[in-house]
PDB file of C-alpha atoms in Angstrom:
ATOM      1  CA  LEU A   1      -0.148   1.093  -2.512  1.00  0.00           C
ATOM      2  CA  LYS A   2      -2.237   3.228  -0.250  1.00  0.00           C
ATOM      3  CA  ILE A   3      -1.788   6.997  -0.733  1.00  0.00           C
ATOM      4  CA  LEU A   4      -1.448   8.755   2.734  1.00  0.00           C
ATOM      5  CA  SER A   5      -0.864  12.369   1.345  1.00  0.00           C
ATOM      6  CA  THR A   6       0.431  14.798  -1.267  1.00  0.00           C
ATOM      7  CA  CYS A   7       2.893  17.424  -1.298  1.00  0.00           C
ATOM      8  CA  SER A   8       3.130  20.571  -3.527  1.00  0.00           C
ATOM      9  CA  SER A   9       5.679  22.931  -3.062  1.00  0.00           C
ATOM     10  CA  ILE A  10       8.504  24.906  -3.963  1.00  0.00           C
ATOM     11  CA  ASP A  11      12.285  23.465  -3.387  1.00  0.00           C
ATOM     12  CA  PHE A  12      15.362  25.552  -2.649  1.00  0.00           C
ATOM     13  CA  GLN A  13      16.070  26.251  -6.000  1.00  0.00           C
ATOM     14  CA  GLY A  14      12.615  27.669  -6.976  1.00  0.00           C
ATOM     15  CA  ASN A  15      11.415  24.535  -8.904  1.00  0.00           C
ATOM     16  CA  ASN A  16       8.025  23.034  -8.542  1.00  0.00           C
ATOM     17  CA  PHE A  17       8.213  19.944  -6.351  1.00  0.00           C
ATOM     18  CA  LYS A  18       5.696  17.159  -6.162  1.00  0.00           C
ATOM     19  CA  ALA A  19       5.257  14.262  -3.775  1.00  0.00           C
ATOM     20  CA  LEU A  20       3.043  11.531  -2.807  1.00  0.00           C
ATOM     21  CA  VAL A  21       3.182   9.995   0.476  1.00  0.00           C
ATOM     22  CA  TYR A  22       2.548   6.134   0.552  1.00  0.00           C
ATOM     23  CA  GLU A  23       2.313   4.006   3.281  1.00  0.00           C
ATOM     24  CA  PHE A  24       5.570   2.361   4.826  1.00  0.00           C
ATOM     25  CA  MET A  25       6.374  -1.095   3.551  1.00  0.00           C
ATOM     26  CA  ALA A  26       8.158  -2.325   6.533  1.00  0.00           C
ATOM     27  CA  ASN A  27       9.608  -5.593   4.584  1.00  0.00           C
ATOM     28  CA  GLY A  28      11.083  -3.901   1.659  1.00  0.00           C
ATOM     29  CA  SER A  29      10.834  -4.840  -2.119  1.00  0.00           C
ATOM     30  CA  LEU A  30      10.547  -8.491  -3.379  1.00  0.00           C
ATOM     31  CA  GLU A  31      13.765  -7.831  -5.164  1.00  0.00           C
ATOM     32  CA  LYS A  32      15.512  -7.804  -1.883  1.00  0.00           C
ATOM     33  CA  TRP A  33      13.992 -10.958  -0.474  1.00  0.00           C
ATOM     34  CA  LEU A  34      14.504 -12.827  -3.767  1.00  0.00           C
ATOM     35  CA  HIS A  35      17.955 -11.845  -4.481  1.00  0.00           C
ATOM     36  CA  PRO A  36      19.508 -10.258  -0.989  1.00  0.00           C
ATOM     37  CA  ASP A  37      22.619  -8.008  -1.172  1.00  0.00           C
ATOM     38  CA  ALA A  38      25.279  -9.664   1.197  1.00  0.00           C
ATOM     39  CA  VAL A  39      26.347  -6.175   2.203  1.00  0.00           C
ATOM     40  CA  ASP A  40      23.163  -4.809   2.914  1.00  0.00           C
ATOM     41  CA  GLN A  41      21.525  -7.627   4.630  1.00  0.00           C
ATOM     42  CA  GLU A  42      22.218  -8.345   8.474  1.00  0.00           C
ATOM     43  CA  GLU A  43      20.718 -11.963   8.290  1.00  0.00           C
ATOM     44  CA  SER A  44      19.870 -14.201   4.987  1.00  0.00           C
ATOM     45  CA  ARG A  45      16.165 -13.575   3.797  1.00  0.00           C
ATOM     46  CA  ASN A  46      14.460 -16.670   2.674  1.00  0.00           C
ATOM     47  CA  LEU A  47      10.854 -17.149   1.272  1.00  0.00           C
ATOM     48  CA  LYS A  48       8.921 -20.122   2.001  1.00  0.00           C
ATOM     49  CA  LEU A  49       6.848 -21.641  -0.410  1.00  0.00           C
ATOM     50  CA  ILE A  50       3.563 -20.912   0.795  1.00  0.00           C
ATOM     51  CA  GLN A  51       5.182 -17.010   1.262  1.00  0.00           C
ATOM     52  CA  ARG A  52       5.811 -17.020  -2.606  1.00  0.00           C
ATOM     53  CA  LEU A  53       2.377 -18.370  -3.243  1.00  0.00           C
ATOM     54  CA  ASN A  54       0.556 -15.796  -1.177  1.00  0.00           C
ATOM     55  CA  ILE A  55       2.675 -13.157  -3.014  1.00  0.00           C
ATOM     56  CA  ALA A  56       2.091 -14.333  -6.358  1.00  0.00           C
ATOM     57  CA  VAL A  57      -1.611 -14.235  -5.541  1.00  0.00           C
ATOM     58  CA  ASP A  58      -1.674 -10.786  -4.135  1.00  0.00           C
ATOM     59  CA  ILE A  59       0.196  -9.636  -7.480  1.00  0.00           C
ATOM     60  CA  ALA A  60      -2.335 -11.247  -9.646  1.00  0.00           C
ATOM     61  CA  LEU A  61      -5.361  -9.621  -7.624  1.00  0.00           C
ATOM     62  CA  ALA A  62      -3.599  -6.430  -8.264  1.00  0.00           C
ATOM     63  CA  LEU A  63      -3.170  -6.771 -12.088  1.00  0.00           C
ATOM     64  CA  ASP A  64      -6.374  -8.145 -12.174  1.00  0.00           C
ATOM     65  CA  TYR A  65      -7.719  -4.933 -10.478  1.00  0.00           C
ATOM     66  CA  LEU A  66      -5.915  -2.481 -12.677  1.00  0.00           C
ATOM     67  CA  HIS A  67      -7.054  -4.437 -15.822  1.00  0.00           C
ATOM     68  CA  SER A  68     -10.494  -5.037 -15.136  1.00  0.00           C
ATOM     69  CA  GLY A  69     -11.415  -3.776 -11.500  1.00  0.00           C
ATOM     70  CA  SER A  70     -13.123  -0.548 -12.769  1.00  0.00           C
ATOM     71  CA  ASP A  71     -14.327   1.509 -15.845  1.00  0.00           C
ATOM     72  CA  LEU A  72     -10.482   2.386 -16.588  1.00  0.00           C
ATOM     73  CA  THR A  73      -8.017  -0.270 -17.689  1.00  0.00           C
ATOM     74  CA  ILE A  74      -4.749   0.492 -16.624  1.00  0.00           C
ATOM     75  CA  VAL A  75      -1.479  -1.269 -17.883  1.00  0.00           C
ATOM     76  CA  HIS A  76       1.311  -1.098 -15.270  1.00  0.00           C
ATOM     77  CA  GLY A  77       4.002  -1.314 -17.961  1.00  0.00           C
ATOM     78  CA  ASP A  78       6.835  -2.177 -15.571  1.00  0.00           C
ATOM     79  CA  MET A  79       5.838  -5.001 -13.530  1.00  0.00           C
ATOM     80  CA  LYS A  80       9.373  -6.590 -11.736  1.00  0.00           C
ATOM     81  CA  PRO A  81      10.083  -7.740  -8.191  1.00  0.00           C
ATOM     82  CA  SER A  82      11.592  -4.343  -7.323  1.00  0.00           C
ATOM     83  CA  ASN A  83       8.003  -2.787  -7.823  1.00  0.00           C
ATOM     84  CA  VAL A  84       6.234  -5.316  -5.747  1.00  0.00           C
ATOM     85  CA  LEU A  85       6.609  -3.983  -2.040  1.00  0.00           C
ATOM     86  CA  LEU A  86       5.675  -6.075   1.267  1.00  0.00           C
ATOM     87  CA  ASP A  87       4.061  -4.796   4.139  1.00  0.00           C
ATOM     88  CA  ASP A  88       4.870  -5.848   7.691  1.00  0.00           C
ATOM     89  CA  GLU A  89       2.828  -9.159   7.155  1.00  0.00           C
ATOM     90  CA  MET A  90       4.264  -9.869   3.890  1.00  0.00           C
ATOM     91  CA  THR A  91       1.145  -8.993   1.612  1.00  0.00           C
ATOM     92  CA  ALA A  92       2.315  -7.533  -1.812  1.00  0.00           C
ATOM     93  CA  HIS A  93       1.498  -4.053  -2.949  1.00  0.00           C
ATOM     94  CA  VAL A  94       2.197  -3.402  -6.360  1.00  0.00           C
ATOM     95  CA  GLY A  95       3.994   0.058  -6.660  1.00  0.00           C
ATOM     96  CA  ASP A  96       5.869   2.448  -9.264  1.00  0.00           C
ATOM     97  CA  PHE A  97       3.368   3.470 -11.746  1.00  0.00           C
ATOM     98  CA  GLY A  98       5.499   5.736 -13.435  1.00  0.00           C
ATOM     99  CA  LEU A  99       5.050   3.925 -16.787  1.00  0.00           C
ATOM    100  CA  ALA A 100       1.644   2.840 -16.192  1.00  0.00           C
ATOM    101  CA  LYS A 101      -1.146   3.858 -19.089  1.00  0.00           C
ATOM    102  CA  VAL A 102      -4.641   4.462 -18.791  1.00  0.00           C
ATOM    103  CA  ILE A 103      -5.850   3.037 -22.035  1.00  0.00           C
ATOM    104  CA  SER A 104      -9.722   3.093 -22.118  1.00  0.00           C
ATOM    105  CA  SER A 105     -12.773   2.084 -20.611  1.00  0.00           C
ATOM    106  CA  ILE A 106     -13.442  -1.655 -20.721  1.00  0.00           C
ATOM    107  CA  SER A 107     -14.926  -2.606 -24.155  1.00  0.00           C
ATOM    108  CA  SER A 108     -13.391  -5.804 -25.168  1.00  0.00           C
ATOM    109  CA  ASP A 109     -11.052  -8.405 -24.000  1.00  0.00           C
ATOM    110  CA  PHE A 110      -8.025  -7.304 -25.803  1.00  0.00           C
ATOM    111  CA  THR A 111      -7.389  -3.489 -24.972  1.00  0.00           C
ATOM    112  CA  TYR A 112      -4.339  -1.925 -26.584  1.00  0.00           C
ATOM    113  CA  HIS A 113      -2.865   1.845 -26.687  1.00  0.00           C
ATOM    114  CA  HIS A 114      -0.133   2.842 -28.997  1.00  0.00           C
ATOM    115  CA  GLN A 115       3.011   3.950 -27.532  1.00  0.00           C
ATOM    116  CA  SER A 116       3.667   7.584 -27.793  1.00  0.00           C
ATOM    117  CA  ASN A 117       7.647   6.619 -28.477  1.00  0.00           C
ATOM    118  CA  SER A 118       7.643   3.191 -30.476  1.00  0.00           C
ATOM    119  CA  VAL A 119      11.814   4.094 -30.611  1.00  0.00           C
ATOM    120  CA  ALA A 120      12.437   3.627 -27.211  1.00  0.00           C
ATOM    121  CA  ILE A 121      11.428   0.531 -25.166  1.00  0.00           C
ATOM    122  CA  LYS A 122       9.546   1.206 -21.993  1.00  0.00           C
ATOM    123  CA  GLY A 123       9.732  -1.110 -19.322  1.00  0.00           C
ATOM    124  CA  THR A 124      12.583  -2.846 -17.838  1.00  0.00           C
ATOM    125  CA  ILE A 125      14.643  -5.446 -20.257  1.00  0.00           C
ATOM    126  CA  GLY A 126      14.008  -8.810 -19.158  1.00  0.00           C
ATOM    127  CA  TYR A 127      10.501  -8.167 -17.764  1.00  0.00           C
ATOM    128  CA  VAL A 128       8.811  -6.452 -20.754  1.00  0.00           C
ATOM    129  CA  ALA A 129       7.171  -8.047 -23.460  1.00  0.00           C
ATOM    130  CA  PRO A 130       9.082  -8.604 -26.328  1.00  0.00           C
ATOM    131  CA  GLU A 131       6.670  -7.380 -28.969  1.00  0.00           C
ATOM    132  CA  TYR A 132       7.205  -4.211 -27.282  1.00  0.00           C
ATOM    133  CA  GLY A 133      10.796  -3.821 -28.785  1.00  0.00           C
ATOM    134  CA  MET A 134       9.242  -4.015 -32.258  1.00  0.00           C
ATOM    135  CA  GLY A 135       6.967  -0.717 -31.545  1.00  0.00           C
ATOM    136  CA  ASP A 136       3.706  -3.014 -30.925  1.00  0.00           C
ATOM    137  CA  MET A 137       0.827  -1.591 -28.775  1.00  0.00           C
ATOM    138  CA  VAL A 138       0.812  -1.198 -24.966  1.00  0.00           C
ATOM    139  CA  ALA A 139      -1.819  -4.183 -23.832  1.00  0.00           C
ATOM    140  CA  ILE A 140      -2.631  -5.777 -20.916  1.00  0.00           C
ATOM    141  CA  GLN A 141      -1.340  -9.055 -22.165  1.00  0.00           C
ATOM    142  CA  GLY A 142       2.385  -7.094 -21.728  1.00  0.00           C
ATOM    143  CA  ASP A 143       1.884  -7.018 -18.266  1.00  0.00           C
ATOM    144  CA  VAL A 144       0.532 -10.857 -18.162  1.00  0.00           C
ATOM    145  CA  TYR A 145       4.083 -11.718 -19.755  1.00  0.00           C
ATOM    146  CA  SER A 146       5.913  -9.339 -17.262  1.00  0.00           C
ATOM    147  CA  TYR A 147       3.938 -11.504 -14.578  1.00  0.00           C
ATOM    148  CA  GLY A 148       5.019 -14.717 -16.041  1.00  0.00           C
ATOM    149  CA  ILE A 149       8.740 -13.796 -16.137  1.00  0.00           C
ATOM    150  CA  LEU A 150       8.229 -12.295 -12.251  1.00  0.00           C
ATOM    151  CA  LEU A 151       6.779 -15.987 -11.375  1.00  0.00           C
ATOM    152  CA  LEU A 152       9.678 -17.629 -13.103  1.00  0.00           C
ATOM    153  CA  GLU A 153      12.003 -15.584 -10.766  1.00  0.00           C
ATOM    154  CA  MET A 154      10.215 -16.031  -7.864  1.00  0.00           C
ATOM    155  CA  PHE A 155      10.048 -20.069  -7.983  1.00  0.00           C
ATOM    156  CA  THR A 156      13.473 -20.575  -9.624  1.00  0.00           C
ATOM    157  CA  GLY A 157      15.208 -17.987  -7.634  1.00  0.00           C
ATOM    158  CA  LYS A 158      17.281 -17.076 -10.854  1.00  0.00           C
ATOM    159  CA  LYS A 159      17.523 -13.313 -12.293  1.00  0.00           C
ATOM    160  CA  THR A 160      16.417 -12.628 -15.856  1.00  0.00           C
ATOM    161  CA  SER A 161      19.328 -12.551 -17.991  1.00  0.00           C
TER     162      SER A 161
END
C-alpha cells in the first residue's frame, strides 16, 4: 500500500497519537469478496476466475518483493484475505504490517529470525504455519504457507477451520 502521509500528535487525553494515511482501497478487503456478509452487502459479490487469478498473482508479486525485492528481507507474518485490499481496478495490495519482521539482508535462500516470544503464536490461526506454534523461527517460508492457505480459500470458497 502506498503511504500518502503521516500524523504525529497528542490526543484529547494527552497520549501520543501516531497514524499512517494510506491510499483508499475502494473495493475493500478480499475477505469481503470471498465471504460477503448479507447484512453489510447490498448486492452479492462474486469474483470471476480471471479476477481471482489476477489477485493471486498480485499477492505473489507483493510477497516476492517483500522477500527478495530489496536488500532487506521482510516477513509479513499475517497473510490472510482481510489483509489483502482491492483498489478500484481490483488490483490487490497487501496491508497490515503489524506483525511484519525485517529479518536480515539477503544472504541465503533460507532466511530466519528467532521469534521474540515463542509462547504466543503470532499470526492468525488457520493461516499461520504450524511450526510457528512450536516456537520455530519466523521465515519467509511461513508467508509462503499462509499464501497457499489463502489460495485454497480463494479457489474453493471455503474458510479455514
